[in-house]
Coordinates of C-alpha atoms and ligand atoms in Angstrom, one line a residue:
M11 CA 169.9 56.1 -14.6
S12 CA 173.5 54.9 -14.3
A13 CA 174.5 52.9 -11.2
R14 CA 175.7 54.9 -8.2
R15 CA 179.4 54.7 -7.5
I16 CA 180.0 54.2 -3.8
L17 CA 183.6 54.2 -2.6
I18 CA 184.7 53.0 0.8
V19 CA 188.0 53.7 2.5
G20 CA 189.0 50.9 4.8
G21 CA 188.1 47.3 4.3
V22 CA 187.8 45.8 7.8
A23 CA 185.1 46.1 10.5
G24 CA 183.1 49.3 9.6
G25 CA 184.0 49.4 5.9
A26 CA 183.2 45.7 5.1
S27 CA 180.0 45.8 7.1
A28 CA 178.8 48.8 5.2
A29 CA 179.8 47.4 1.9
A30 CA 177.9 44.1 2.4
R31 CA 174.8 46.0 3.6
I32 CA 174.9 48.4 0.7
R33 CA 174.9 45.5 -1.7
R34 CA 171.8 44.0 0.1
L35 CA 170.0 47.3 -0.3
D36 CA 171.2 48.2 -3.8
E37 CA 171.9 45.5 -6.3
R38 CA 172.9 48.0 -9.0
A39 CA 175.4 50.1 -7.1
R40 CA 179.1 49.9 -8.0
I41 CA 180.8 49.4 -4.7
V42 CA 184.6 49.8 -4.5
M43 CA 186.4 49.2 -1.2
F44 CA 190.0 50.4 -0.8
E45 CA 192.3 48.9 1.8
R46 CA 195.9 49.9 2.2
G47 CA 196.8 46.7 4.0
P48 CA 197.1 43.3 2.3
Y49 CA 193.9 41.9 3.7
V50 CA 190.3 42.9 3.9
S51 CA 187.8 41.8 6.6
F52 CA 190.3 40.2 9.0
A53 CA 189.6 39.6 12.6
N54 CA 191.6 42.2 14.5
C55 CA 190.1 41.0 17.7
G56 CA 191.5 37.6 17.2
L57 CA 195.1 38.8 16.7
P58 CA 196.4 38.3 20.3
Y59 CA 195.1 34.8 20.3
Y60 CA 197.0 34.0 17.2
V61 CA 200.2 35.2 18.8
G62 CA 199.5 33.0 21.8
G63 CA 198.6 30.0 19.6
E64 CA 195.1 29.7 21.0
I65 CA 193.9 30.4 17.5
S66 CA 196.2 28.1 15.6
R67 CA 195.2 28.5 12.0
R68 CA 196.1 31.9 10.5
E69 CA 193.5 31.5 7.7
D70 CA 190.8 31.5 10.4
L71 CA 191.5 35.2 10.9
L72 CA 190.6 36.0 7.4
L73 CA 186.8 36.2 7.3
H74 CA 186.7 37.3 3.6
T75 CA 189.1 37.7 0.7
P76 CA 188.7 40.1 -2.3
E77 CA 187.7 37.1 -4.3
S78 CA 185.0 36.0 -1.8
L79 CA 183.6 39.5 -1.5
W80 CA 183.4 39.7 -5.3
D81 CA 181.8 36.2 -5.6
R82 CA 179.2 36.8 -3.0
F83 CA 178.5 40.5 -3.0
R84 CA 180.1 41.8 -6.2
I85 CA 182.1 44.2 -4.1
E86 CA 185.4 45.3 -5.7
A87 CA 187.9 45.1 -2.8
R88 CA 191.2 46.5 -3.7
V89 CA 194.0 45.7 -1.3
R90 CA 197.4 47.4 -1.0
T91 CA 195.6 50.4 -2.3
E92 CA 195.7 53.6 -0.3
V93 CA 193.3 56.6 -0.7
V94 CA 195.6 59.6 -0.5
E95 CA 193.4 62.5 -1.2
V96 CA 189.8 63.5 -1.4
D97 CA 188.7 66.2 -3.8
R98 CA 185.3 67.2 -2.4
S99 CA 184.4 69.7 -5.1
A100 CA 185.1 67.2 -7.9
R101 CA 183.8 64.3 -5.8
T102 CA 186.8 62.2 -6.6
V103 CA 189.5 60.4 -4.6
R104 CA 193.1 59.9 -5.6
V105 CA 194.3 56.4 -5.0
R106 CA 197.8 55.0 -4.8
H107 CA 198.5 51.4 -5.8
L108 CA 201.1 50.5 -3.2
A109 CA 202.7 47.6 -5.1
T110 CA 203.5 49.8 -8.2
G111 CA 203.4 53.3 -6.8
T112 CA 201.0 54.3 -9.6
E113 CA 198.0 56.5 -8.9
S114 CA 194.5 56.8 -10.3
V115 CA 191.6 59.1 -9.7
E116 CA 188.2 57.6 -8.9
P117 CA 184.9 59.4 -8.9
Y118 CA 182.2 58.9 -6.3
D119 CA 178.6 59.6 -5.7
A120 CA 178.9 58.6 -2.0
L121 CA 182.1 58.2 0.0
L122 CA 182.4 56.3 3.3
L123 CA 185.4 56.7 5.5
A124 CA 186.1 53.7 7.7
P125 CA 189.9 54.1 8.2
G126 CA 190.0 53.0 11.8
S127 CA 192.6 54.1 14.2
V128 CA 196.4 54.2 14.6
P129 CA 198.3 52.9 17.6
V130 CA 199.7 55.6 19.8
R131 CA 203.5 55.6 19.6
P132 CA 205.4 56.5 22.8
P133 CA 207.1 60.0 22.5
L134 CA 210.4 58.3 23.6
P135 CA 213.6 57.6 21.8
G136 CA 214.2 54.0 21.0
W137 CA 210.7 52.7 20.5
E138 CA 211.4 51.9 16.8
R139 CA 214.2 49.5 17.7
P140 CA 214.0 46.0 16.3
G141 CA 211.9 43.7 18.5
H142 CA 209.4 46.5 19.4
F143 CA 205.9 46.0 17.9
V144 CA 202.4 47.3 17.9
V145 CA 199.5 44.9 17.4
R146 CA 197.3 46.4 14.7
N147 CA 197.0 43.9 11.8
L148 CA 198.0 40.5 10.5
P149 CA 201.4 41.6 9.2
D150 CA 202.2 42.9 12.7
V151 CA 201.5 39.6 14.3
D152 CA 203.3 37.7 11.6
E153 CA 206.4 39.8 12.5
I154 CA 205.9 39.3 16.2
R155 CA 205.6 35.5 15.8
G156 CA 208.6 35.4 13.6
W157 CA 210.7 37.5 16.0
M158 CA 209.7 35.5 19.0
E159 CA 210.6 32.2 17.3
A160 CA 214.1 33.6 16.7
C161 CA 214.6 34.7 20.3
A162 CA 217.0 32.8 22.5
A163 CA 215.6 34.1 25.7
R164 CA 211.9 34.6 26.5
R165 CA 211.3 37.9 28.3
A166 CA 208.5 40.2 27.1
V167 CA 207.7 43.7 28.2
V168 CA 204.2 44.8 27.4
V169 CA 203.7 48.6 27.6
G170 CA 200.1 49.6 28.3
G171 CA 197.5 47.9 30.4
G172 CA 194.4 48.4 28.2
Y173 CA 192.5 45.6 26.4
I174 CA 195.2 44.8 23.9
G175 CA 198.0 45.0 26.4
L176 CA 196.2 42.7 28.8
E177 CA 195.3 40.2 26.1
M178 CA 198.9 40.2 24.8
T179 CA 200.2 39.7 28.3
E180 CA 197.9 36.7 28.8
Q181 CA 198.9 35.2 25.4
L182 CA 202.6 35.7 25.7
H183 CA 202.5 34.1 29.2
R184 CA 200.5 31.2 27.6
R185 CA 203.5 30.7 25.3
G186 CA 205.7 30.3 28.3
W187 CA 207.3 33.7 28.2
E188 CA 208.2 35.8 31.3
V189 CA 206.1 38.9 31.0
S190 CA 206.4 42.3 32.5
L191 CA 203.4 44.6 32.2
V192 CA 204.0 48.3 32.5
E193 CA 201.2 50.8 33.0
A194 CA 201.7 54.5 33.6
L195 CA 198.4 54.9 35.4
P196 CA 197.8 53.2 38.8
Q197 CA 195.4 50.7 37.3
V198 CA 194.9 48.5 34.2
M199 CA 191.7 48.5 32.1
A200 CA 190.8 52.2 32.6
P201 CA 187.0 51.8 32.1
L202 CA 186.9 49.9 35.5
D203 CA 187.2 51.8 38.8
P204 CA 190.4 51.1 40.7
E205 CA 188.9 48.7 43.3
M206 CA 187.4 46.6 40.5
A207 CA 190.7 46.7 38.5
G208 CA 192.3 45.4 41.7
W209 CA 191.0 41.9 40.9
L210 CA 192.9 42.0 37.6
H211 CA 196.1 43.2 39.4
R212 CA 195.7 40.3 41.8
E213 CA 195.2 37.8 39.0
L214 CA 198.2 39.2 37.1
R215 CA 200.5 38.8 40.1
A216 CA 199.1 35.4 41.0
R217 CA 200.0 34.2 37.4
G218 CA 203.6 35.5 37.9
V219 CA 203.3 38.6 35.7
D220 CA 205.8 41.2 36.8
L221 CA 203.3 44.2 37.1
H222 CA 204.5 47.8 37.2
L223 CA 201.6 50.2 37.9
G224 CA 201.8 54.0 38.0
D225 CA 205.3 53.8 36.6
P226 CA 205.7 55.0 33.0
V227 CA 208.4 54.0 30.6
V228 CA 211.0 56.7 30.2
A229 CA 213.4 55.1 27.7
F230 CA 214.1 52.0 25.5
E231 CA 217.8 51.6 25.9
D232 CA 220.8 49.4 24.9
P233 CA 221.6 46.8 27.5
G234 CA 224.1 48.0 30.0
P235 CA 227.1 45.9 31.1
G236 CA 225.9 42.4 32.2
E237 CA 222.4 43.0 30.9
A238 CA 221.4 40.7 28.1
A239 CA 218.4 41.7 26.1
G240 CA 217.3 40.8 22.6
A241 CA 215.3 44.0 22.0
S242 CA 216.1 46.6 24.6
V243 CA 216.1 47.4 28.2
V244 CA 212.9 49.2 29.1
R245 CA 213.7 51.9 31.7
L246 CA 210.8 53.0 34.0
R247 CA 210.5 56.3 35.9
S248 CA 211.1 54.5 39.2
G249 CA 214.5 53.4 37.9
F250 CA 213.5 49.8 37.2
R251 CA 215.3 48.3 34.2
L252 CA 213.4 45.5 32.4
P253 CA 215.5 43.5 29.9
A254 CA 213.2 42.6 27.0
D255 CA 213.5 40.2 24.1
V256 CA 210.3 41.5 22.7
V257 CA 208.5 44.7 23.5
I258 CA 204.8 45.1 22.8
L259 CA 203.6 48.7 22.6
A260 CA 199.9 48.8 23.5
L261 CA 199.5 52.5 24.5
G262 CA 196.0 52.8 23.0
V263 CA 194.9 54.2 19.7
R264 CA 193.9 57.5 18.2
P265 CA 191.5 58.1 15.3
E266 CA 193.0 57.9 11.8
V267 CA 191.9 61.3 10.4
T268 CA 194.7 62.0 7.9
L269 CA 192.2 61.9 4.9
A270 CA 189.4 63.7 6.8
R271 CA 191.8 66.5 7.8
Q272 CA 193.2 66.8 4.2
A273 CA 189.6 66.9 2.9
G274 CA 188.8 69.7 5.3
L275 CA 186.0 67.7 7.1
E276 CA 185.0 68.9 10.6
L277 CA 186.9 67.2 13.4
G278 CA 185.7 67.0 17.0
E279 CA 187.2 68.1 20.2
L280 CA 188.7 64.7 20.9
G281 CA 190.3 64.5 17.5
G282 CA 187.9 62.2 15.8
I283 CA 185.8 62.8 12.7
R284 CA 182.6 64.7 13.6
V285 CA 179.4 63.0 12.3
D286 CA 175.7 63.6 12.8
D287 CA 173.4 60.9 14.0
H288 CA 173.1 59.6 10.4
L289 CA 176.9 59.2 10.5
R290 CA 177.2 61.9 7.8
T291 CA 180.3 64.2 8.0
S292 CA 180.2 67.9 7.5
D293 CA 180.1 67.1 3.7
P294 CA 176.7 65.8 2.6
H295 CA 178.3 63.2 0.2
I296 CA 180.7 61.7 2.8
W297 CA 179.9 59.4 5.7
A298 CA 182.3 58.1 8.4
V299 CA 182.2 55.2 10.9
G300 CA 184.2 53.2 13.4
D301 CA 187.3 54.1 15.4
A302 CA 187.8 57.2 13.3
V303 CA 184.7 59.0 14.5
E304 CA 183.6 60.6 17.7
V305 CA 180.3 59.4 19.1
R306 CA 177.9 60.5 21.8
D307 CA 178.3 58.8 25.1
R308 CA 174.7 57.8 25.6
V309 CA 174.9 58.0 29.3
T310 CA 176.5 61.4 29.7
G311 CA 175.6 62.9 26.4
R312 CA 179.2 64.0 25.8
W313 CA 181.4 63.2 22.8
T314 CA 183.6 60.2 23.2
L315 CA 186.0 57.9 21.3
L316 CA 185.1 54.3 21.6
P317 CA 187.4 52.1 19.5
L318 CA 185.4 48.9 19.6
A319 CA 184.3 46.4 17.0
G320 CA 180.6 46.3 18.0
P321 CA 180.0 50.0 17.5
A322 CA 182.0 50.0 14.2
N323 CA 180.0 47.1 12.8
R324 CA 176.7 48.6 13.7
Q325 CA 177.7 52.0 12.4
G326 CA 178.7 50.4 9.1
R327 CA 175.1 49.1 8.8
V328 CA 173.6 52.5 9.7
A329 CA 175.8 54.4 7.3
A330 CA 174.9 51.9 4.5
D331 CA 171.2 52.5 5.1
N332 CA 171.6 56.3 4.9
I333 CA 173.9 56.1 1.9
C334 CA 171.1 54.0 0.2
G335 CA 168.4 56.5 1.2
R336 CA 166.9 54.6 4.1
P337 CA 167.0 57.1 7.1
S338 CA 168.7 55.3 10.0
R339 CA 170.2 56.7 13.2
Y340 CA 173.2 55.9 15.3
E341 CA 172.6 57.8 18.5
G342 CA 175.7 56.9 20.4
S343 CA 177.5 54.2 22.3
W344 CA 177.2 52.9 25.9
G345 CA 180.7 51.7 26.5
T346 CA 179.9 48.0 26.9
A347 CA 183.1 46.0 26.9
I348 CA 184.5 42.7 28.1
L349 CA 188.0 41.1 28.6
R350 CA 189.3 37.7 29.6
L351 CA 192.5 37.7 31.6
F352 CA 193.7 34.2 32.5
G353 CA 190.9 32.8 34.6
L354 CA 189.2 36.1 35.2
V355 CA 186.6 37.9 33.1
A356 CA 186.0 41.6 33.5
G357 CA 183.2 43.6 31.8
C358 CA 181.6 47.0 32.1
T359 CA 178.8 49.1 30.7
G360 CA 177.9 52.7 31.0
V361 CA 180.0 55.2 33.0
N362 CA 182.3 54.5 36.0
E363 CA 182.6 56.3 39.3
K364 CA 185.8 58.1 38.2
T365 CA 183.8 59.7 35.3
L366 CA 180.8 60.5 37.5
R367 CA 183.0 62.2 40.0
R368 CA 184.9 64.1 37.3
L369 CA 181.6 65.4 35.9
G370 CA 180.1 66.1 39.3
L371 CA 177.1 63.9 38.7
P372 CA 175.1 62.6 41.7
F373 CA 175.4 58.9 42.2
E374 CA 175.3 56.0 44.7
A375 CA 177.5 52.9 44.4
V376 CA 176.9 49.4 45.7
H377 CA 179.2 46.4 45.6
L378 CA 178.2 42.8 46.0
H379 CA 179.8 39.4 45.6
P380 CA 177.1 36.8 44.9
G381 CA 177.8 33.3 43.6
S382 CA 177.8 32.8 39.8
H383 CA 175.1 30.1 40.3
A384 CA 173.5 28.3 43.2
G385 CA 176.1 27.7 45.9
Y386 CA 175.0 24.0 46.4
Y387 CA 175.6 23.2 42.7
P388 CA 179.3 22.5 42.0
G389 CA 181.5 25.1 40.5
A390 CA 180.0 28.4 41.7
E391 CA 182.4 31.3 41.8
P392 CA 181.9 34.7 43.4
V393 CA 181.1 37.5 41.0
A394 CA 182.2 41.0 42.0
L395 CA 179.5 43.4 40.9
K396 CA 179.5 47.2 41.2
V397 CA 176.4 49.1 40.2
L398 CA 176.2 52.9 40.0
F399 CA 172.9 54.6 40.0
H400 CA 171.2 58.0 40.4
P401 CA 170.2 58.4 44.0
E402 CA 166.9 60.2 43.3
T403 CA 165.6 58.5 40.1
G404 CA 167.3 55.1 40.6
R405 CA 168.3 55.1 36.9
L406 CA 171.5 53.1 36.2
W407 CA 174.6 55.0 35.4
G408 CA 176.7 52.0 34.8
A409 CA 178.0 48.6 36.1
Q410 CA 181.2 46.6 36.4
V411 CA 181.5 42.9 36.8
V412 CA 184.6 40.8 37.5
G413 CA 184.7 37.0 38.2
R414 CA 185.6 33.6 36.9
D415 CA 182.2 32.4 35.8
G416 CA 179.0 34.0 34.5
V417 CA 180.4 37.5 34.0
D418 CA 179.5 37.8 30.4
K419 CA 175.8 37.3 30.8
R420 CA 175.6 39.7 33.8
V421 CA 177.3 42.4 31.8
D422 CA 175.0 41.9 28.9
V423 CA 171.9 41.9 31.1
L424 CA 173.1 45.1 32.8
A425 CA 174.0 46.7 29.4
T426 CA 170.5 45.9 28.1
A427 CA 168.9 47.3 31.3
L428 CA 171.0 50.5 31.0
Q429 CA 170.0 51.0 27.4
A430 CA 166.3 50.4 28.2
G431 CA 166.6 53.1 30.8
L432 CA 165.7 50.7 33.7
T433 CA 166.0 51.7 37.3
V434 CA 167.7 49.6 40.0
D435 CA 164.2 48.8 41.3
A436 CA 163.5 47.2 37.9
L437 CA 166.7 45.1 38.1
A438 CA 165.3 43.6 41.3
E439 CA 162.2 42.5 39.4
L440 CA 163.8 41.1 36.2
E441 CA 162.7 37.6 35.5
L442 CA 165.9 35.8 34.4
A443 CA 166.4 32.2 33.4
Y444 CA 167.3 30.0 36.4
A445 CA 168.3 26.4 37.1
P446 CA 171.1 25.5 39.5
P447 CA 173.9 25.2 36.9
F448 CA 173.2 28.7 35.5
G449 CA 172.2 31.1 38.3
S450 CA 170.3 31.4 41.4
A451 CA 166.6 32.0 42.1
K452 CA 167.8 35.5 42.9
D453 CA 170.3 36.1 40.1
P454 CA 173.3 38.4 40.9
V455 CA 171.6 41.1 38.8
N456 CA 168.4 40.8 40.8
L457 CA 170.5 40.9 44.0
A458 CA 172.3 44.1 42.7
G459 CA 168.8 45.6 42.3
M460 CA 167.7 44.6 45.7
V461 CA 170.9 45.9 47.4
A462 CA 170.5 49.2 45.6
Q463 CA 166.8 49.2 46.5
N464 CA 167.6 48.8 50.2
V465 CA 169.8 51.9 49.9
R466 CA 167.1 53.9 48.1
Q467 CA 164.4 52.8 50.6
G468 CA 166.6 54.0 53.5
L469 CA 167.0 50.5 54.9
V470 CA 170.7 50.7 54.9
R471 CA 173.3 53.5 54.4
P472 CA 176.4 52.3 52.5
A473 CA 179.9 53.1 53.4
Q474 CA 182.5 52.8 50.7
W475 CA 185.9 51.0 50.7
H476 CA 187.8 54.3 50.4
E477 CA 186.1 55.8 53.4
V478 CA 187.5 53.1 55.7
E479 CA 191.1 54.2 54.8
R480 CA 190.4 57.7 56.2
L481 CA 188.2 56.9 59.2
D482 CA 188.7 59.1 62.3
P483 CA 188.7 56.5 65.2
A484 CA 187.2 59.2 67.5
R485 CA 184.1 59.3 65.3
A486 CA 183.7 55.8 63.8
L487 CA 184.4 52.2 64.5
V488 CA 184.6 49.3 62.0
V489 CA 182.9 46.2 63.4
D490 CA 183.7 42.9 61.6
V491 CA 180.9 40.3 61.9
R492 CA 182.8 37.4 60.2
S493 CA 184.0 34.3 62.0
A494 CA 187.4 34.2 63.7
E495 CA 188.6 31.8 61.0
E496 CA 187.8 34.3 58.3
R497 CA 189.6 37.0 60.2
R498 CA 192.7 34.9 60.3
Q499 CA 192.8 35.0 56.5
G500 CA 192.9 38.8 56.6
L501 CA 191.2 41.8 58.2
I502 CA 190.7 45.5 58.1
P503 CA 193.2 47.1 60.5
G504 CA 191.6 48.6 63.6
S505 CA 188.3 46.7 63.2
V506 CA 186.8 45.1 66.2
H507 CA 185.4 41.6 66.0
I508 CA 181.9 40.5 67.0
P509 CA 180.6 37.5 65.0
L510 CA 177.1 38.1 63.7
A511 CA 175.7 35.2 65.8
Q512 CA 176.8 37.0 69.0
L513 CA 175.9 40.6 68.0
R514 CA 172.5 40.8 69.8
E515 CA 174.1 39.7 73.1
R516 CA 177.1 42.0 72.8
L517 CA 175.4 45.3 71.9
G518 CA 176.6 46.7 75.2
E519 CA 180.2 46.6 73.9
L520 CA 179.4 49.0 71.1
P521 CA 179.7 52.8 71.4
R522 CA 176.6 55.0 70.9
D523 CA 178.6 58.2 70.4
R524 CA 180.4 56.9 67.3
E525 CA 179.2 55.8 63.9
I526 CA 179.5 52.0 63.4
I527 CA 180.6 50.7 60.1
V528 CA 179.8 47.0 59.9
A529 CA 181.8 44.7 57.6
C530 CA 181.8 41.0 56.7
A531 CA 183.2 39.2 53.7
S532 CA 180.8 40.4 51.0
G533 CA 178.4 42.9 52.6
Q534 CA 175.6 40.5 53.1
R535 CA 176.0 39.4 56.7
S536 CA 177.0 43.0 57.6
Y537 CA 173.7 44.2 56.1
F538 CA 171.9 41.9 58.5
A539 CA 174.1 43.3 61.3
A540 CA 173.3 46.9 60.2
R541 CA 169.6 46.2 60.4
I542 CA 170.0 44.8 63.9
L543 CA 172.1 47.7 65.1
E544 CA 169.9 50.3 63.5
Q545 CA 166.8 48.9 65.2
H546 CA 168.6 49.1 68.5
G547 CA 169.3 52.8 67.9
F548 CA 172.9 52.8 66.7
R549 CA 174.2 55.0 64.0
V550 CA 175.4 52.5 61.5
R551 CA 176.5 52.1 57.9
N552 CA 177.2 48.9 55.9
L553 CA 180.6 48.6 54.2
T554 CA 179.3 47.8 50.7
G555 CA 181.2 44.9 49.2
S556 CA 182.9 44.7 52.6
Y557 CA 186.3 42.9 53.0
R558 CA 186.4 41.5 49.4
T559 CA 186.0 44.9 47.8
W560 CA 188.3 46.7 50.4
S561 CA 191.0 44.1 49.9
A562 CA 190.7 44.2 46.1
A563 CA 191.2 48.0 46.2
R564 CA 194.5 47.5 48.0
E565 CA 195.8 45.8 44.9
T566 CA 195.7 49.2 43.2
P567 CA 198.4 51.7 44.4
G568 CA 196.8 54.9 45.7
A569 CA 193.4 53.7 44.7
A570 CA 191.4 56.2 46.7
T571 CA 193.3 59.2 45.5
W572 CA 193.1 58.0 41.9
L573 CA 189.3 57.4 42.2
M574 CA 188.8 60.9 43.5
G575 CA 190.7 62.3 40.5
G576 CA 193.6 63.3 42.8
A577 CA 197.1 64.4 41.7
E578 CA 197.1 61.9 38.8
G579 CA 193.4 62.1 38.2
P580 CA 191.6 60.3 35.4
S581 CA 192.0 61.7 32.0
P582 CA 189.0 63.1 30.2
A583 CA 188.9 60.5 27.4
R584 CA 187.4 57.2 28.5
G585 CA 188.7 53.8 27.4
Ligands
FAD606 P1 189.5 48.8 11.2 O1 188.7 47.6 11.4 O2 190.7 49.0 11.9 O3 189.7 49.1 9.6 C1 190.3 50.2 9.1 C2 191.1 49.8 7.9 O4 191.2 51.0 7.1 C3 192.5 49.4 8.2 O5 192.7 48.1 7.8 C4 193.4 50.4 7.5 O6 194.5 49.7 6.9 C5 192.5 50.9 6.4 N1 192.8 52.3 6.0 C6 193.1 53.4 6.8 N2 193.3 54.4 6.0 C7 193.3 54.0 4.7 C8 193.4 54.7 3.5 N3 193.7 56.0 3.4 N4 193.3 54.0 2.4 C9 192.9 52.7 2.4 N5 192.8 52.0 3.6 C10 192.9 52.7 4.7 N6 187.2 45.5 19.7 C11 186.2 44.8 20.4 O7 185.1 45.3 20.5 N7 186.5 43.7 21.1 C12 187.8 43.1 21.0 O8 188.0 42.0 21.6 C13 188.8 43.8 20.3 N8 190.0 43.3 20.2 C14 191.0 44.0 19.5 C15 192.2 43.4 19.4 C16 193.2 44.1 18.6 C17 194.6 43.5 18.5 C18 192.9 45.2 17.8 C19 193.9 45.9 17.0 C20 191.6 45.8 17.9 C21 190.6 45.1 18.7 N9 189.3 45.6 18.9 C22 188.4 45.0 19.6 C23 189.0 46.9 18.2 C24 188.3 46.7 16.9 O9 189.0 45.8 16.1 C25 188.1 48.0 16.2 O10 187.4 48.9 17.0 C26 187.4 47.9 14.8 O11 188.1 47.1 14.0 C27 187.3 49.3 14.2 O12 186.7 49.2 12.9 P2 187.0 50.2 11.8 O13 186.3 49.8 10.6 O14 186.8 51.6 12.3 O15 188.6 50.1 11.6

C-alpha cells in the first residue's frame, strides 16, 4: 500500500503539533504542511515580549524551521505557500507559491485545517495609516519595532483591552513609552467580572497608563493645528483626542474560515468551522483545529470560540490521532486563561458571573482575599479570589483570581477542580502542598471552599458589592467592623463604624427592624461579626470580599449595570 498523503494548512500551534504527532504514529505517511507566512512553529504568545525587549533574541521565538522539521520528523514544511482552494470531490488542494506566484495542485488522503484566526480590523476610516499595526506574527512585530525605533516622540495608543492589548500596553510601557489604552467596553479582560477587572484598572492607572474605558474609537485622523503625532490622532466617542506615534490595534480575532467556506464545509453559529468531537469537519476526509473552530464550552455546553494556544495544541494532537485511525476525542474547552499585567497576575477558569446571569443559570458567588502564603513569612500578598458555584449541588461554575503572588497555581488548581467536577465542599478538603514560603495550612483554595461551604450550610448569607450601591437605608444598614485607622484609608459611604472587638458590647446601638450588612477589609472579620449578630437574633448578611472587592469594583465605570447585562450588556461571545 502506498504511503498516505496528509496535508496540513497552517504551520504554527495546531498544525505543527498535529504534524509531529502524526509522524510519531505513522512513520510512512507523507506529511506536507503549508504555511503562507515566512515562518513555521513560531511563538505567537511571545511576540509582545519581543516588542518590549523582555525576550531579546528574535531567534528564540522560532521553535522550529522547515529544516529542523525535516531533519527530526521528515515533515515537509513549505513556507510562503498559501492553500487557496480545496476540491473536496477530487481530494486535492490548490497551492500558491507566494514568492513566484506559481500554483500547483496537491492530492490528499487526509486534510487538516489549522489556519488560525485573523485580527478584527476596526470598521473605521484611517486604521490602515502608516504606524497602525496588528500583532499577529513575526513580520508584524518586526515592523512595529522598526517603526518605533524611527519615532521621534514616544506616545502609543493601544486599541482593545483583551489579552494582547494588555500585554502590548505593559511591554510598550516597559520600553519607556507613554501609553493610552482604549477599550470600548467598561472593562478590560472580558472573561473577568467587572469588580475583578477593577484590580487591573487600578494597576494600569497606578503605572501611569492613560486608561479610557467604555469609550470606543470613532476615527483615526490627521493631527489638527498644534497636534504633533507620528501616526495619527485617535479620536474617541467622548471627544478625547489622543496623539499617537504608534497605534496597536488589538480588537480581538475572528476565525480564519476563508478556505472552509470556499470548500463548502459547515460553519457554526459563531462563524467558526463546525467540527465533531473527533475534530472532523462536515467532510469525512477533512479535520480542523485551533482558533478556526468552534468548540463546546464544557461548563455551559454551548458553542464557543476560544482562541488560545493550549486548546489549539491539544486539538492538534487529538486530530492527529483520529487522522491516524486512533479514535480520540476533544470534548470542549474550559476557558482557563492567565495574564500578567505589570506586577499583577489575573487568571480565570470556567464561566463568569456575567455569563451565568445572561444564561439565567442559578449561582452563588463568594469573594475572599487571603494571603498568597503564610502571613508571618515575608512577601505574602493578598490574592483576590472569586468563586462561582451552583447553590444546590455546590458544583463549581468558575473562578477568577487576581494578585501579585501565587495566582497561577490557584488558577490551575481551580481549573483542575472544575474539570474533575468537584464541589466547593471538595475544595475545602483538598490536600495541597504547604510550607510557609508557598502557602498556608489553609490554602486560599481551601479557604474559598470553606467560605462557600459556610454559605451552603446556611451559616452566613452573602451580600454582594453591587447590592451596597443600591441599598435602601430604610431597610438596611452597613456596619463596618474594621479599625478606625483602616476607615481613614477609605470607607463605604453611609456605613456605621463598630470595631469587631466592641461589637458584643454595642449590640444595643443596632436596629432590629433593618437588615444589617457587615463589612470589613476582606470579609473575614465581618463573617465573625455576622455570626455574633445572627446568634443575637439580628437579620444579617456578610459583604463578601468586603471593602477590597467593593473598592475594586469602583475602578470599573458602571460596574453593577454592566454585570447585570444592562444597557451595554455583555456580548454573547466570551473572550
Ligand atoms: P496559528 O498558530 O495562528 O497558526 C495558523 C497559521 O495558519 C498562521 O501562521 C497562518 O499564516 C496560516 N494560514 C492561514 N491560512 C492559510 C492558508 N490558506 N494557507 C497556508 N497557511 C495559512 N494563547 C495563549 O493561550 N496564551 C497566550 O499567552 C497567548 N498569547 C498570544 C499573543 C499573541 C500576540 C497572539 C497573536 C496570540 C496569542 N495567543 C495566546 C493565541 C495563540 O497563539 C493561538 O490561539 C494559537 O496560536 C492558535 O493556533 P492555530 O494553530 O489555530 O493558529
